[in-house]
Each structure stands twice: as structure tokens, then as C-alpha cells.
PDB file of C-alpha atoms in Angstrom:
ATOM      1  CA  VAL A   1    -130.988  45.897  69.979  1.00  0.00           C
ATOM      2  CA  GLN A   2    -133.354  47.000  72.767  1.00  0.00           C
ATOM      3  CA  TRP A   3    -135.700  49.539  70.702  1.00  0.00           C
ATOM      4  CA  SER A   4    -137.525  52.200  72.979  1.00  0.00           C
ATOM      5  CA  GLY A   5    -138.653  55.871  73.440  1.00  0.00           C
ATOM      6  CA  TRP A   6    -142.084  57.765  73.367  1.00  0.00           C
ATOM      7  CA  THR A   7    -144.117  55.393  72.088  1.00  0.00           C
ATOM      8  CA  ASP A   8    -143.674  51.975  70.536  1.00  0.00           C
ATOM      9  CA  TRP A   9    -141.710  51.606  67.339  1.00  0.00           C
ATOM     10  CA  ALA A  10    -144.469  51.175  64.280  1.00  0.00           C
ATOM     11  CA  ASP A  11    -143.257  48.060  62.324  1.00  0.00           C
ATOM     12  CA  GLU A  12    -142.705  50.395  59.513  1.00  0.00           C
ATOM     13  CA  GLU A  13    -139.806  52.654  61.453  1.00  0.00           C
ATOM     14  CA  LYS A  14    -137.842  49.532  62.057  1.00  0.00           C
ATOM     15  CA  ALA A  15    -137.818  48.119  59.135  1.00  0.00           C
ATOM     16  CA  VAL A  16    -136.578  51.585  58.234  1.00  0.00           C
ATOM     17  CA  VAL A  17    -133.436  51.209  60.304  1.00  0.00           C
ATOM     18  CA  THR A  18    -132.990  47.619  59.426  1.00  0.00           C
ATOM     19  CA  GLU A  19    -132.863  48.206  56.236  1.00  0.00           C
ATOM     20  CA  VAL A  20    -130.796  51.485  56.021  1.00  0.00           C
ATOM     21  CA  LEU A  21    -128.201  49.050  58.147  1.00  0.00           C
ATOM     22  CA  HIS A  22    -127.689  46.636  55.590  1.00  0.00           C
ATOM     23  CA  ASP A  23    -127.267  48.539  53.254  1.00  0.00           C
ATOM     24  CA  LEU A  24    -124.950  50.827  55.099  1.00  0.00           C
ATOM     25  CA  GLN A  25    -123.309  46.813  55.625  1.00  0.00           C
ATOM     26  CA  SER A  26    -123.164  45.959  52.125  1.00  0.00           C
ATOM     27  CA  GLU A  27    -121.733  49.778  51.267  1.00  0.00           C
ATOM     28  CA  GLY A  28    -119.217  49.499  53.385  1.00  0.00           C
ATOM     29  CA  GLN A  29    -117.311  45.577  52.357  1.00  0.00           C
ATOM     30  CA  GLY A  30    -113.928  46.285  51.584  1.00  0.00           C
ATOM     31  CA  LEU A  31    -113.555  49.725  53.210  1.00  0.00           C
ATOM     32  CA  PRO A  32    -111.180  49.753  56.445  1.00  0.00           C
ATOM     33  CA  ALA A  33    -113.911  50.233  59.453  1.00  0.00           C
ATOM     34  CA  THR A  34    -112.570  53.650  60.024  1.00  0.00           C
ATOM     35  CA  GLU A  35    -113.515  54.806  56.390  1.00  0.00           C
ATOM     36  CA  ARG A  36    -117.007  52.664  56.594  1.00  0.00           C
ATOM     37  CA  LEU A  37    -120.639  54.643  57.267  1.00  0.00           C
ATOM     38  CA  LEU A  38    -121.257  51.638  59.736  1.00  0.00           C
ATOM     39  CA  ASN A  39    -118.269  51.428  62.046  1.00  0.00           C
ATOM     40  CA  GLN A  40    -118.977  55.454  61.963  1.00  0.00           C
ATOM     41  CA  LEU A  41    -122.445  55.268  63.365  1.00  0.00           C
ATOM     42  CA  LEU A  42    -121.086  52.545  65.777  1.00  0.00           C
ATOM     43  CA  ARG A  43    -118.197  54.713  67.296  1.00  0.00           C
ATOM     44  CA  PHE A  44    -121.074  58.099  67.236  1.00  0.00           C
ATOM     45  CA  PHE A  45    -123.377  55.902  70.045  1.00  0.00           C
ATOM     46  CA  THR A  46    -120.810  53.160  71.319  1.00  0.00           C
ATOM     47  CA  GLY A  47    -117.557  54.989  71.480  1.00  0.00           C
ATOM     48  CA  SER A  48    -116.234  51.969  69.335  1.00  0.00           C
ATOM     49  CA  PHE A  49    -115.170  51.771  65.786  1.00  0.00           C
ATOM     50  CA  LYS A  50    -116.010  47.568  66.292  1.00  0.00           C
ATOM     51  CA  GLU A  51    -118.538  44.924  67.122  1.00  0.00           C
ATOM     52  CA  PRO A  52    -118.284  44.505  71.161  1.00  0.00           C
ATOM     53  CA  VAL A  53    -115.267  41.767  72.123  1.00  0.00           C
ATOM     54  CA  GLU A  54    -117.923  39.628  74.049  1.00  0.00           C
ATOM     55  CA  GLY A  55    -120.826  39.560  70.397  1.00  0.00           C
ATOM     56  CA  TRP A  56    -124.059  41.233  70.110  1.00  0.00           C
ATOM     57  CA  GLU A  57    -125.921  39.371  71.959  1.00  0.00           C
ATOM     58  CA  ASN A  58    -124.064  39.942  75.760  1.00  0.00           C
ATOM     59  CA  THR A  59    -124.257  43.828  75.108  1.00  0.00           C
ATOM     60  CA  LYS A  60    -127.258  46.145  75.224  1.00  0.00           C
ATOM     61  CA  VAL A  61    -127.441  49.030  72.651  1.00  0.00           C
ATOM     62  CA  GLU A  62    -130.813  50.879  72.677  1.00  0.00           C
ATOM     63  CA  PHE A  63    -132.359  52.307  69.487  1.00  0.00           C
ATOM     64  CA  ASN A  64    -134.642  55.109  71.396  1.00  0.00           C
ATOM     65  CA  ARG A  65    -137.029  56.930  69.578  1.00  0.00           C
ATOM     66  CA  VAL A  66    -137.602  60.534  70.133  1.00  0.00           C
ATOM     67  CA  SER A  67    -140.908  61.915  68.973  1.00  0.00           C
ATOM     68  CA  SER A  68    -140.522  65.207  66.736  1.00  0.00           C
ATOM     69  CA  GLU A  69    -141.885  66.981  64.081  1.00  0.00           C
ATOM     70  CA  LYS A  70    -138.700  67.852  62.129  1.00  0.00           C
ATOM     71  CA  CYS A  71    -135.539  65.348  61.476  1.00  0.00           C
ATOM     72  CA  LEU A  72    -132.741  67.007  63.539  1.00  0.00           C
ATOM     73  CA  PRO A  73    -129.124  65.055  64.222  1.00  0.00           C
ATOM     74  CA  LEU A  74    -129.040  61.782  65.965  1.00  0.00           C
ATOM     75  CA  ILE A  75    -127.899  61.500  69.687  1.00  0.00           C
ATOM     76  CA  GLY A  76    -125.588  58.865  71.006  1.00  0.00           C
ATOM     77  CA  LYS A  77    -124.766  58.430  73.955  1.00  0.00           C
ATOM     78  CA  THR A  78    -121.311  56.470  74.632  1.00  0.00           C
ATOM     79  CA  CYS A  79    -121.669  55.722  77.960  1.00  0.00           C
ATOM     80  CA  PHE A  80    -125.309  53.891  77.087  1.00  0.00           C
ATOM     81  CA  ASN A  81    -124.776  52.114  73.896  1.00  0.00           C
ATOM     82  CA  GLU A  82    -128.144  54.714  73.565  1.00  0.00           C
ATOM     83  CA  LEU A  83    -128.764  56.022  69.714  1.00  0.00           C
ATOM     84  CA  ARG A  84    -132.155  58.565  70.247  1.00  0.00           C
ATOM     85  CA  VAL A  85    -133.399  59.006  66.652  1.00  0.00           C
ATOM     86  CA  PRO A  86    -136.085  61.533  65.969  1.00  0.00           C
ATOM     87  CA  SER A  87    -139.395  60.353  64.488  1.00  0.00           C
ATOM     88  CA  ALA A  88    -139.163  62.346  61.654  1.00  0.00           C
ATOM     89  CA  CYS A  89    -136.149  60.983  60.978  1.00  0.00           C
ATOM     90  CA  LEU A  90    -138.038  57.198  60.248  1.00  0.00           C
ATOM     91  CA  LYS A  91    -140.505  58.179  57.750  1.00  0.00           C
ATOM     92  CA  ASP A  92    -137.971  56.636  55.051  1.00  0.00           C
ATOM     93  CA  ALA A  93    -134.890  55.051  54.368  1.00  0.00           C
ATOM     94  CA  GLU A  94    -133.422  57.518  52.204  1.00  0.00           C
ATOM     95  CA  THR A  95    -133.812  60.435  55.021  1.00  0.00           C
ATOM     96  CA  PHE A  96    -132.731  58.277  57.713  1.00  0.00           C
ATOM     97  CA  LYS A  97    -129.390  57.124  55.476  1.00  0.00           C
ATOM     98  CA  GLN A  98    -128.881  61.276  55.502  1.00  0.00           C
ATOM     99  CA  ILE A  99    -129.484  61.864  59.016  1.00  0.00           C
ATOM    100  CA  ILE A 100    -127.113  58.979  59.963  1.00  0.00           C
ATOM    101  CA  SER A 101    -124.266  61.025  57.830  1.00  0.00           C
ATOM    102  CA  GLU A 102    -125.217  64.537  58.555  1.00  0.00           C
ATOM    103  CA  SER A 103    -124.812  63.406  62.128  1.00  0.00           C
ATOM    104  CA  VAL A 104    -121.973  61.357  62.233  1.00  0.00           C
ATOM    105  CA  LEU A 105    -119.809  63.069  59.694  1.00  0.00           C
ATOM    106  CA  SER A 106    -120.522  66.568  60.956  1.00  0.00           C
ATOM    107  CA  THR A 107    -120.040  66.251  64.934  1.00  0.00           C
ATOM    108  CA  GLY A 108    -117.825  63.002  64.904  1.00  0.00           C
ATOM    109  CA  PHE A 109    -119.266  61.369  68.673  1.00  0.00           C
ATOM    110  CA  GLY A 110    -122.159  62.033  69.248  1.00  0.00           C
ATOM    111  CA  TYR A 111    -121.644  63.819  72.777  1.00  0.00           C
ATOM    112  CA  ASP A 112    -124.817  65.274  74.175  1.00  0.00           C
TER     113      ASP A 112
END
């Protein structure tokens, strides 16, 4: 994962993202890929429910931190495998998880 944005990501913000992704992976066990929130997030910014055929090591994925005072919906750029995350959404794991759910379920693809 490539971390970018207006300023460098704080370790605490990376920890929030990592914690939520691990939680989503655990919560989705046993469900079809199309019903797992983690896979829906993947589709939101990559265009696919599945892991890349060549694996993540050979695929560029970018989490872009966007400076904001409000926790706004995420933006997915499927052509670039980019997820734009408003900084206000990274205060804690619950806030980030909630905005993932709202963004993915309310808009489907994250076209901008």
C-alpha cells in the first residue's frame, strides 16, 4: 500500500486503517465475496471484489489522505486503485468503519 496525501500519514491514522481492514476481514469470514464489506470496499476503489491475480505485491494501491475538517464520504478511483480518505474520518476505528459502510453501500462504485 502506498500512503499519500497533503501531509504524511500519522502512525495513528495508519493504525486506524489497518485495524479496520483486519476487523472487516474477520467479520466477513464465511460470506460470499459480494456480501463482505471488505470486498465491497475493494470493488469501490479497484473495480473488483477479488484480490489481483498477480497478488498485492505487484499491484499499486494508493490510500490518499485528504485534509478535511468533516468526515465526508470516501472517494474511489478505480482506474488508479486509489482510495481518498478525508482526514477527519481517521480519528478512530469506529468512525472510519462507519464511513466505509456509508460510502460503499450508498454509492456502489466510487466514481469521481
